Amino acid sequence: MRKFLIAPLFAATALAGDISLTIEIPRLEVAEYHRPYVAAWVEKPDGSVAANLAVWYDVEMKDKEGETWLKDIRQWWRKTGRELKLPVDGVSGPTRPVGTHTITIPSKTTNLPALAEGEYRLVVEASREVGGREMLKLPFKWDGKAAAEASTQGKTELGKIQFSIKAETSN
Amino acid sequence: MKNIAKNALGLATLLVLAAQPAAAHRFWIIPSASVLSGENQWVTIDAAISNNLFFANHVAAPLQAMTVTGPDGEAVEIQNGKEGKVRTTFDIELTKPGSYRIATVRDMLAAQWKEGEETKRWRGPAKDFAAAGLKGKPELKVFENNSRTETVVTSGAPSTGALKPTGKGLELVIGENHPTDLFAGEKSKFTLHLNGKPAANVEVTVVKGDDRYRNEAGETKITTSADGSFEVSWPEAGRYWLNATVEGEGGEIEGVPFSRRASYTATFEVLPE
């Protein structure tokens, strides 16, 4: 019943729910450095995946060899990766160098506005060849219309993570 | 005095025998990885019967007895096989997505009898028993020994096509949890079947690998419920060894009663959260 009442509201603000995600890849002083594989998704309170936002891996390697290491983004692989046909449009992308990277994910890709009101988590997981692994979880509240924001600081494989959902885009 | 000493010795011997199962040799099959992504991945397998998990320090597992079943239920070729003195190794290529089962299954009868003072022995498959002409031999004892030792590896999403129960011996039945989807801090529920029926009240032993670096092996014992199900907690990431054994009356073959021993052994990889 409730869904019926809320649905027209979304139609009126079609762009609400665009996600802006900033991921910092820290500079590491190690003998052998490979760019990390990174995945980001939105998780429901029960741990299931609400929206797959990004997976950065070596998409250019011949014979899809980059996919060999996707299993090392362990939780992402378990929750959604292993069920996907790769690459996924709008989700798969190449690895990123050291630095700060901002990506915008349109609401139509994530279908986030259709999510029920409640508590969610943005999860960012990074895994580096001959390196470590780090997973960060950013809780946020989504009521379908108000903006949401969260940020955190990684310790090893990830730097600062910032995340926001736009409330409404006025033209 | 003499008698007491003798009894003490007898008791000590009994204790040693009783303690044996815990220290018994362990058959294991360990894959280089159990969770894989990408296409046409290779996995290398080590297998041995050893004192420690998972260190080859006793005898190699027979390479000839190894079978690999693919996600479609078809046999998969064993490649680069080598049976060494204390360890057997081989590779398999995962050409299809899904789960693969790597196993050694033994299903044999063993008999012993007396000819004068001498104890004679015979071993073979049940179908050869009649031809062996053992019926009526003095002090004839027959044992059935059915054992399955296995592990599972998965390319892509887990599947159960290769893991269908055979209905013979003691075996693990996959329900809500898959053996290649195990994580530290979680619990997994499995079911044990004996000859296709739920195996109730069977003790399942779980031991974490690398026991060579611990003074106590730290075995966990779980008893199966009436429906054969049991739950295992995975306190930390690592490789685990699981075993269950049942012994009892087996029935009759060619009018000769036999006792039965069935065992199931598996190794699992548990990943950190």
Tab-separated table of C-alpha atoms in Angstrom:
chain	number	residue	atom	x	y	z
A	1	MET	CA	0.000	0.000	0.000
A	2	ARG	CA	2.740	2.317	1.030
A	3	LYS	CA	4.677	1.699	-2.167
A	4	PHE	CA	1.715	2.899	-4.177
A	5	LEU	CA	1.640	6.194	-2.352
A	6	ILE	CA	5.343	6.826	-2.763
A	7	ALA	CA	5.789	5.759	-6.364
A	8	PRO	CA	4.444	8.925	-8.035
A	9	LEU	CA	6.867	10.994	-6.000
A	10	PHE	CA	9.832	9.237	-7.628
A	11	ALA	CA	8.468	9.794	-11.061
A	12	ALA	CA	8.452	13.514	-10.345
A	13	THR	CA	12.077	13.541	-9.225
A	14	ALA	CA	13.581	11.092	-11.648
A	15	LEU	CA	17.165	12.112	-10.990
A	16	ALA	CA	17.050	11.700	-7.261
A	17	GLY	CA	19.289	8.864	-6.255
A	18	ASP	CA	22.306	9.651	-8.412
A	19	ILE	CA	25.336	8.445	-6.483
A	20	SER	CA	28.638	10.197	-6.220
A	21	LEU	CA	31.458	8.013	-4.961
A	22	THR	CA	35.015	9.097	-4.277
A	23	ILE	CA	37.640	6.451	-3.671
A	24	GLU	CA	41.215	7.272	-2.777
A	25	ILE	CA	43.854	4.749	-3.769
A	26	PRO	CA	46.753	5.425	-1.396
A	27	ARG	CA	50.400	5.460	-2.397
A	28	LEU	CA	52.133	2.441	-0.899
A	29	GLU	CA	55.871	2.019	-0.487
A	30	VAL	CA	56.201	-1.614	-1.469
A	31	ALA	CA	58.738	-3.517	-3.543
A	32	GLU	CA	56.178	-4.808	-6.002
A	33	TYR	CA	53.162	-2.639	-6.622
A	34	HIS	CA	50.082	-3.580	-8.606
A	35	ARG	CA	46.993	-1.424	-8.825
A	36	PRO	CA	44.311	-2.812	-6.536
A	37	TYR	CA	41.159	-4.459	-7.739
A	38	VAL	CA	38.273	-2.497	-6.225
A	39	ALA	CA	34.557	-3.184	-5.944
A	40	ALA	CA	31.775	-1.020	-4.512
A	41	TRP	CA	28.186	-1.938	-3.842
A	42	VAL	CA	25.172	-1.035	-1.713
A	43	GLU	CA	24.143	-3.659	0.778
A	44	LYS	CA	20.844	-4.213	2.558
A	45	PRO	CA	20.800	-4.775	6.318
A	46	ASP	CA	20.621	-8.549	5.741
A	47	GLY	CA	23.876	-8.366	3.775
A	48	SER	CA	22.328	-8.931	0.355
A	49	VAL	CA	23.341	-6.667	-2.523
A	50	ALA	CA	20.940	-3.837	-3.329
A	51	ALA	CA	23.018	-2.271	-6.086
A	52	ASN	CA	26.292	-3.102	-7.745
A	53	LEU	CA	28.136	0.193	-8.253
A	54	ALA	CA	31.595	-0.532	-9.605
A	55	VAL	CA	34.259	-3.154	-10.108
A	56	TRP	CA	37.675	-2.045	-11.255
A	57	TYR	CA	39.911	-4.773	-12.577
A	58	ASP	CA	42.294	-5.478	-15.405
A	59	VAL	CA	39.689	-5.514	-18.171
A	60	GLU	CA	42.294	-5.147	-20.922
A	61	MET	CA	44.280	-8.337	-20.383
A	62	LYS	CA	44.126	-10.909	-23.126
A	63	ASP	CA	42.034	-14.046	-22.659
A	64	LYS	CA	40.149	-12.218	-19.870
A	65	GLU	CA	43.020	-13.056	-17.565
A	66	GLY	CA	42.085	-10.175	-15.298
A	67	GLU	CA	38.977	-12.065	-14.281
A	68	THR	CA	41.228	-14.688	-12.673
A	69	TRP	CA	41.860	-12.374	-9.719
A	70	LEU	CA	38.283	-11.208	-9.202
A	71	LYS	CA	37.834	-13.930	-6.601
A	72	ASP	CA	40.285	-12.026	-4.411
A	73	ILE	CA	37.740	-9.220	-4.013
A	74	ARG	CA	36.350	-11.905	-1.826
A	75	GLN	CA	33.066	-10.586	-0.482
A	76	TRP	CA	32.123	-8.904	-3.748
A	77	TRP	CA	32.848	-12.137	-5.598
A	78	ARG	CA	30.705	-14.103	-3.201
A	79	LYS	CA	27.811	-11.701	-3.055
A	80	THR	CA	27.454	-10.721	-6.669
A	81	GLY	CA	30.544	-11.236	-8.852
A	82	ARG	CA	30.299	-14.954	-9.390
A	83	GLU	CA	26.713	-14.641	-10.629
A	84	LEU	CA	27.536	-11.946	-13.186
A	85	LYS	CA	28.408	-12.124	-16.838
A	86	LEU	CA	31.486	-9.955	-17.087
A	87	PRO	CA	32.142	-7.235	-18.005
A	88	VAL	CA	28.999	-5.528	-16.706
A	89	ASP	CA	27.957	-2.357	-18.532
A	90	GLY	CA	28.319	0.707	-16.347
A	91	VAL	CA	29.865	-1.328	-13.538
A	92	SER	CA	33.092	-2.901	-14.855
A	93	GLY	CA	36.005	-0.572	-15.416
A	94	PRO	CA	39.810	-0.595	-15.561
A	95	THR	CA	41.969	-0.439	-12.440
A	96	ARG	CA	42.830	3.068	-11.245
A	97	PRO	CA	46.223	4.502	-10.345
A	98	VAL	CA	47.186	6.035	-7.015
A	99	GLY	CA	45.055	9.124	-6.428
A	100	THR	CA	41.506	10.222	-5.775
A	101	HIS	CA	38.825	9.048	-8.163
A	102	THR	CA	35.245	10.244	-8.262
A	103	ILE	CA	32.590	8.386	-10.173
A	104	THR	CA	28.941	9.239	-10.630
A	105	ILE	CA	26.470	6.449	-10.922
A	106	PRO	CA	23.092	7.499	-12.351
A	107	SER	CA	20.036	6.415	-10.417
A	108	LYS	CA	18.762	4.504	-13.409
A	109	THR	CA	21.791	2.199	-13.146
A	110	THR	CA	21.406	1.452	-9.467
A	111	ASN	CA	17.639	1.674	-9.257
A	112	LEU	CA	18.313	3.011	-5.779
A	113	PRO	CA	15.168	5.178	-5.598
A	114	ALA	CA	13.088	2.021	-5.751
A	115	LEU	CA	14.655	0.745	-2.547
A	116	ALA	CA	12.508	0.642	0.529
A	117	GLU	CA	13.252	3.164	3.235
A	118	GLY	CA	15.798	1.945	5.697
A	119	GLU	CA	19.380	1.493	6.750
A	120	TYR	CA	21.887	0.544	4.079
A	121	ARG	CA	25.610	0.163	3.804
A	122	LEU	CA	27.940	1.263	1.085
A	123	VAL	CA	30.740	-1.297	0.887
A	124	VAL	CA	34.105	-0.729	-0.775
A	125	GLU	CA	36.481	-3.674	-1.018
A	126	ALA	CA	40.013	-3.539	-2.389
A	127	SER	CA	42.444	-6.355	-3.048
A	128	ARG	CA	45.934	-5.978	-4.400
A	129	GLU	CA	48.048	-8.611	-6.149
A	130	VAL	CA	51.032	-9.500	-3.914
A	131	GLY	CA	49.399	-7.179	-1.381
A	132	GLY	CA	46.622	-6.933	1.121
A	133	ARG	CA	42.905	-6.589	1.196
A	134	GLU	CA	40.673	-4.038	2.884
A	135	MET	CA	36.929	-3.719	3.117
A	136	LEU	CA	35.140	-0.595	4.387
A	137	LYS	CA	31.463	-0.326	5.229
A	138	LEU	CA	29.673	3.028	5.377
A	139	PRO	CA	26.206	2.915	6.896
A	140	PHE	CA	23.630	5.370	5.593
A	141	LYS	CA	19.941	5.930	5.852
A	142	TRP	CA	17.785	6.111	2.763
A	143	ASP	CA	14.259	7.451	2.853
A	144	GLY	CA	13.827	7.606	-0.884
A	145	LYS	CA	14.230	11.339	-1.245
A	146	ALA	CA	16.513	13.092	1.238
A	147	ALA	CA	20.200	13.301	0.470
A	148	ALA	CA	22.477	10.860	2.190
A	149	GLU	CA	26.184	11.193	2.856
A	150	ALA	CA	28.893	9.160	4.454
A	151	SER	CA	32.656	9.094	4.545
A	152	THR	CA	35.415	7.078	6.133
A	153	GLN	CA	39.146	6.638	6.065
A	154	GLY	CA	40.823	3.379	5.122
A	155	LYS	CA	43.977	2.121	6.798
A	156	THR	CA	45.903	0.062	4.289
A	157	GLU	CA	44.658	-0.576	0.772
A	158	LEU	CA	42.113	2.245	0.704
A	159	GLY	CA	42.323	5.930	1.547
A	160	LYS	CA	39.452	8.318	2.049
A	161	ILE	CA	36.059	7.139	0.834
A	162	GLN	CA	33.244	9.639	0.313
A	163	PHE	CA	29.789	8.810	-0.754
A	164	SER	CA	26.663	10.831	-1.383
A	165	ILE	CA	23.263	10.330	-2.888
A	166	LYS	CA	21.753	13.402	-4.471
A	167	ALA	CA	18.346	14.287	-3.187
A	168	GLU	CA	17.022	15.984	-6.231
A	169	THR	CA	18.473	17.542	-9.338
A	170	SER	CA	16.809	20.748	-10.301
A	171	ASN	CA	17.273	21.556	-13.963
B	1	MET	CA	53.023	-58.417	42.151
B	2	LYS	CA	53.723	-60.016	38.854
B	3	ASN	CA	50.005	-60.078	38.083
B	4	ILE	CA	49.568	-56.419	38.860
B	5	ALA	CA	52.438	-55.532	36.591
B	6	LYS	CA	50.918	-57.614	33.871
B	7	ASN	CA	47.534	-55.964	34.311
B	8	ALA	CA	49.092	-52.539	34.296
B	9	LEU	CA	50.787	-53.354	31.061
B	10	GLY	CA	47.526	-54.643	29.632
B	11	LEU	CA	45.774	-51.464	30.640
B	12	ALA	CA	48.486	-49.321	29.114
B	13	THR	CA	48.151	-51.240	25.869
B	14	LEU	CA	44.413	-50.717	25.915
B	15	LEU	CA	44.840	-46.995	26.514
B	16	VAL	CA	47.227	-46.733	23.625
B	17	LEU	CA	44.750	-48.506	21.406
B	18	ALA	CA	41.904	-46.323	22.623
B	19	ALA	CA	43.906	-43.176	21.971
B	20	GLN	CA	44.811	-44.291	18.486
B	21	PRO	CA	41.902	-42.886	16.485
B	22	ALA	CA	42.829	-39.351	17.502
B	23	ALA	CA	46.369	-39.827	16.316
B	24	ALA	CA	45.509	-41.994	13.321
B	25	HIS	CA	46.759	-41.270	9.863
B	26	ARG	CA	44.600	-38.882	7.953
B	27	PHE	CA	43.743	-39.091	4.309
B	28	TRP	CA	43.354	-35.690	2.706
B	29	ILE	CA	42.983	-34.144	-0.725
B	30	ILE	CA	43.890	-30.458	-0.808
B	31	PRO	CA	43.365	-28.143	-3.790
B	32	SER	CA	45.587	-25.125	-4.434
B	33	ALA	CA	42.376	-23.035	-4.390
B	34	SER	CA	38.722	-23.919	-3.939
B	35	VAL	CA	37.180	-20.639	-5.146
B	36	LEU	CA	38.144	-19.456	-8.628
B	37	SER	CA	37.162	-16.743	-11.085
B	38	GLY	CA	37.864	-16.332	-14.775
B	39	GLU	CA	37.825	-18.901	-17.541
B	40	ASN	CA	39.760	-22.167	-17.905
B	41	GLN	CA	41.465	-22.026	-14.554
B	42	TRP	CA	43.885	-24.679	-13.362
B	43	VAL	CA	43.952	-26.181	-9.918
B	44	THR	CA	46.736	-28.334	-8.563
B	45	ILE	CA	45.874	-31.024	-6.043
B	46	ASP	CA	47.978	-32.580	-3.279
B	47	ALA	CA	46.856	-35.794	-1.644
B	48	ALA	CA	48.421	-37.876	1.107
B	49	ILE	CA	47.772	-40.004	4.126
B	50	SER	CA	49.678	-38.314	6.904
B	51	ASN	CA	49.965	-37.669	10.613
B	52	ASN	CA	49.591	-33.908	10.309
B	53	LEU	CA	47.122	-31.783	8.384
B	54	PHE	CA	48.129	-30.906	5.694
B	55	PHE	CA	51.740	-32.016	5.622
B	56	ALA	CA	52.787	-35.034	3.618
B	57	ASN	CA	54.744	-37.076	6.160
B	58	HIS	CA	53.548	-40.658	5.849
B	59	VAL	CA	52.430	-42.196	2.543
B	60	ALA	CA	51.177	-40.875	-0.790
B	61	ALA	CA	47.522	-41.342	-1.754
B	62	PRO	CA	47.068	-43.769	-4.666
B	63	LEU	CA	46.849	-41.691	-7.848
B	64	GLN	CA	45.031	-44.459	-9.694
B	65	ALA	CA	42.121	-44.295	-7.247
B	66	MET	CA	41.499	-40.566	-7.832
B	67	THR	CA	38.433	-39.474	-9.745
B	68	VAL	CA	37.364	-35.990	-10.763
B	69	THR	CA	33.759	-35.172	-11.625
B	70	GLY	CA	32.824	-31.980	-13.478
B	71	PRO	CA	29.776	-29.740	-12.950
B	72	ASP	CA	27.859	-31.737	-15.587
B	73	GLY	CA	28.549	-35.026	-13.808
B	74	GLU	CA	31.102	-36.088	-16.448
B	75	ALA	CA	34.582	-37.370	-15.585
B	76	VAL	CA	37.387	-34.812	-15.857
B	77	GLU	CA	40.877	-35.795	-16.957
B	78	ILE	CA	43.627	-35.897	-14.351
B	79	GLN	CA	46.716	-34.173	-15.745
B	80	ASN	CA	50.408	-34.151	-14.779
B	81	GLY	CA	49.757	-36.849	-12.199
B	82	LYS	CA	52.640	-37.998	-10.029
B	83	GLU	CA	52.550	-40.420	-7.160
B	84	GLY	CA	55.549	-39.754	-4.995
B	85	LYS	CA	56.741	-41.486	-1.884
B	86	VAL	CA	54.788	-39.361	0.576
B	87	ARG	CA	52.605	-37.173	-1.620
B	88	THR	CA	50.533	-37.485	-4.750
B	89	THR	CA	49.983	-34.478	-6.971
B	90	PHE	CA	48.021	-33.742	-10.136
B	91	ASP	CA	46.358	-30.879	-11.998
B	92	ILE	CA	42.872	-30.386	-13.357
B	93	GLU	CA	41.617	-27.778	-15.786
B	94	LEU	CA	38.260	-26.225	-14.977
B	95	THR	CA	36.866	-25.760	-18.469
B	96	LYS	CA	33.260	-25.307	-17.352
B	97	PRO	CA	31.775	-23.031	-14.701
B	98	GLY	CA	30.541	-24.724	-11.537
B	99	SER	CA	31.743	-27.141	-8.881
B	100	TYR	CA	34.096	-30.086	-9.344
B	101	ARG	CA	34.407	-33.058	-7.012
B	102	ILE	CA	37.787	-34.717	-6.500
B	103	ALA	CA	37.482	-38.028	-4.688
B	104	THR	CA	38.889	-41.395	-3.795
B	105	VAL	CA	36.174	-43.939	-3.134
B	106	ARG	CA	36.965	-47.391	-1.826
B	107	ASP	CA	34.386	-50.120	-1.591
B	108	MET	CA	35.906	-53.481	-0.756
B	109	LEU	CA	35.303	-56.631	1.176
B	110	ALA	CA	38.008	-58.084	3.346
B	111	ALA	CA	37.959	-61.608	4.708
B	112	GLN	CA	40.142	-63.600	7.032
B	113	TRP	CA	40.070	-67.224	8.085
B	114	LYS	CA	42.261	-69.959	9.554
B	115	GLU	CA	44.037	-72.713	7.758
B	116	GLY	CA	45.618	-74.706	10.537
B	117	GLU	CA	47.625	-72.225	12.581
B	118	GLU	CA	47.866	-69.794	9.717
B	119	THR	CA	45.593	-66.775	9.226
B	120	LYS	CA	44.693	-66.288	5.578
B	121	ARG	CA	43.370	-63.075	4.083
B	122	TRP	CA	41.421	-62.042	1.006
B	123	ARG	CA	40.423	-58.631	-0.321
B	124	GLY	CA	38.244	-57.764	-3.245
B	125	PRO	CA	35.022	-56.263	-4.501
B	126	ALA	CA	31.770	-57.824	-3.261
B	127	LYS	CA	31.064	-59.239	-6.745
B	128	ASP	CA	34.159	-61.440	-6.509
B	129	PHE	CA	33.299	-62.876	-3.103
B	130	ALA	CA	31.366	-65.883	-4.317
B	131	ALA	CA	34.096	-66.837	-6.790
B	132	ALA	CA	36.731	-66.684	-4.049
B	133	GLY	CA	35.029	-69.757	-2.519
B	134	LEU	CA	35.498	-68.716	1.083
B	135	LYS	CA	32.175	-69.896	2.440
B	136	GLY	CA	32.620	-72.564	5.100
B	137	LYS	CA	36.301	-71.717	5.779
B	138	PRO	CA	37.158	-72.116	9.467
B	139	GLU	CA	36.728	-68.989	11.611
B	140	LEU	CA	35.767	-66.919	8.560
B	141	LYS	CA	35.254	-63.228	9.272
B	142	VAL	CA	34.127	-60.780	6.586
B	143	PHE	CA	34.303	-56.993	6.710
B	144	GLU	CA	32.929	-54.430	4.333
B	145	ASN	CA	34.950	-51.258	4.073
B	146	ASN	CA	33.449	-48.297	2.292
B	147	SER	CA	35.236	-44.965	2.412
B	148	ARG	CA	35.009	-41.698	0.555
B	149	THR	CA	37.673	-39.004	0.750
B	150	GLU	CA	37.004	-35.853	-1.223
B	151	THR	CA	37.236	-32.147	-1.765
B	152	VAL	CA	35.383	-29.643	-3.933
B	153	VAL	CA	36.588	-26.743	-6.074
B	154	THR	CA	34.412	-24.176	-7.802
B	155	SER	CA	34.924	-21.998	-10.844
B	156	GLY	CA	32.422	-19.130	-10.851
B	157	ALA	CA	29.154	-19.781	-9.025
B	158	PRO	CA	28.847	-22.965	-6.936
B	159	SER	CA	26.762	-25.820	-8.355
B	160	THR	CA	25.714	-29.251	-7.097
B	161	GLY	CA	25.665	-31.388	-10.261
B	162	ALA	CA	28.970	-33.072	-9.345
B	163	LEU	CA	27.954	-33.485	-5.712
B	164	LYS	CA	24.839	-35.603	-6.107
B	165	PRO	CA	24.756	-38.386	-3.505
B	166	THR	CA	25.506	-41.851	-4.852
B	167	GLY	CA	23.396	-43.700	-2.274
B	168	LYS	CA	26.380	-45.850	-1.305
B	169	GLY	CA	28.405	-45.506	1.888
B	170	LEU	CA	28.663	-42.487	4.109
B	171	GLU	CA	28.411	-39.219	2.219
B	172	LEU	CA	27.779	-35.524	2.616
B	173	VAL	CA	24.518	-34.172	1.252
B	174	ILE	CA	24.563	-30.496	0.266
B	175	GLY	CA	21.593	-28.430	1.387
B	176	GLU	CA	21.589	-24.762	2.221
B	177	ASN	CA	25.387	-24.436	2.469
B	178	HIS	CA	27.908	-25.209	-0.229
B	179	PRO	CA	31.362	-26.582	0.622
B	180	THR	CA	33.083	-23.882	-1.456
B	181	ASP	CA	31.211	-20.993	0.137
B	182	LEU	CA	32.517	-21.079	3.693
B	183	PHE	CA	33.556	-18.008	5.650
B	184	ALA	CA	35.087	-17.420	9.076
B	185	GLY	CA	32.539	-16.529	11.741
B	186	GLU	CA	29.753	-18.365	9.955
B	187	LYS	CA	28.038	-21.700	10.481
B	188	SER	CA	27.353	-24.312	7.843
B	189	LYS	CA	24.662	-26.940	7.860
B	190	PHE	CA	25.206	-30.233	6.050
B	191	THR	CA	23.586	-33.658	6.150
B	192	LEU	CA	25.199	-37.093	6.324
B	193	HIS	CA	23.666	-40.049	4.560
B	194	LEU	CA	24.509	-43.718	4.993
B	195	ASN	CA	23.544	-45.771	1.954
B	196	GLY	CA	21.127	-43.063	0.846
B	197	LYS	CA	19.381	-42.619	4.195
B	198	PRO	CA	19.926	-39.976	6.886
B	199	ALA	CA	22.754	-41.034	9.193
B	200	ALA	CA	21.527	-40.137	12.693
B	201	ASN	CA	23.710	-39.918	15.817
B	202	VAL	CA	26.965	-40.122	13.920
B	203	GLU	CA	29.937	-38.346	15.401
B	204	VAL	CA	31.577	-35.885	13.011
B	205	THR	CA	35.104	-34.724	13.772
B	206	VAL	CA	36.396	-31.401	12.469
B	207	VAL	CA	40.062	-30.426	12.739
B	208	LYS	CA	41.706	-27.262	11.484
B	209	GLY	CA	44.809	-27.740	9.371
B	210	ASP	CA	48.351	-26.800	10.423
B	211	ASP	CA	48.008	-28.899	13.589
B	212	ARG	CA	51.764	-29.388	13.304
B	213	TYR	CA	52.082	-25.909	14.793
B	214	ARG	CA	49.796	-26.572	17.734
B	215	ASN	CA	50.342	-28.749	20.778
B	216	GLU	CA	46.695	-29.762	20.781
B	217	ALA	CA	45.024	-30.681	17.512
B	218	GLY	CA	41.816	-29.152	18.905
B	219	GLU	CA	39.257	-31.517	17.434
B	220	THR	CA	35.638	-30.416	17.374
B	221	LYS	CA	33.066	-33.190	17.648
B	222	ILE	CA	29.498	-32.793	16.460
B	223	THR	CA	26.765	-35.435	16.488
B	224	THR	CA	24.284	-35.623	13.656
B	225	SER	CA	20.566	-35.125	14.405
B	226	ALA	CA	17.797	-37.635	13.692
B	227	ASP	CA	17.612	-36.296	10.126
B	228	GLY	CA	21.360	-36.714	9.654
B	229	SER	CA	22.007	-32.969	9.714
B	230	PHE	CA	24.780	-31.220	11.604
B	231	GLU	CA	26.152	-27.716	11.924
B	232	VAL	CA	29.799	-26.728	11.845
B	233	SER	CA	31.113	-23.401	13.100
B	234	TRP	CA	34.145	-21.977	11.384
B	235	PRO	CA	35.892	-19.943	14.088
B	236	GLU	CA	38.667	-18.777	11.812
B	237	ALA	CA	39.804	-18.888	8.220
B	238	GLY	CA	41.903	-21.806	7.120
B	239	ARG	CA	41.683	-25.322	5.774
B	240	TYR	CA	39.683	-27.863	7.715
B	241	TRP	CA	39.485	-31.651	7.719
B	242	LEU	CA	36.193	-33.370	8.452
B	243	ASN	CA	35.664	-37.051	9.160
B	244	ALA	CA	32.817	-39.331	10.179
B	245	THR	CA	32.954	-43.095	10.617
B	246	VAL	CA	30.274	-45.658	11.366
B	247	GLU	CA	30.747	-49.303	12.241
B	248	GLY	CA	28.213	-52.059	12.720
B	249	GLU	CA	26.519	-55.149	11.401
B	250	GLY	CA	26.470	-55.139	7.655
B	251	GLY	CA	24.113	-57.987	6.792
B	252	GLU	CA	25.009	-61.149	4.895
B	253	ILE	CA	26.816	-61.960	1.692
B	254	GLU	CA	26.435	-65.474	0.216
B	255	GLY	CA	24.985	-66.478	3.588
B	256	VAL	CA	28.047	-65.215	5.468
B	257	PRO	CA	27.419	-62.390	7.960
B	258	PHE	CA	29.761	-59.420	7.676
B	259	SER	CA	30.496	-56.308	9.698
B	260	ARG	CA	30.603	-52.933	8.077
B	261	ARG	CA	32.754	-49.864	8.337
B	262	ALA	CA	31.912	-46.742	6.358
B	263	SER	CA	33.727	-43.436	6.521
B	264	TYR	CA	33.495	-40.015	4.958
B	265	THR	CA	36.386	-37.570	4.859
B	266	ALA	CA	36.524	-34.127	3.299
B	267	THR	CA	38.659	-31.015	3.312
B	268	PHE	CA	37.201	-27.520	3.194
B	269	GLU	CA	38.664	-24.087	2.677
B	270	VAL	CA	37.252	-21.353	4.909
B	271	LEU	CA	37.978	-17.788	3.806
B	272	PRO	CA	38.296	-14.682	5.988
B	273	GLU	CA	35.271	-12.394	6.061
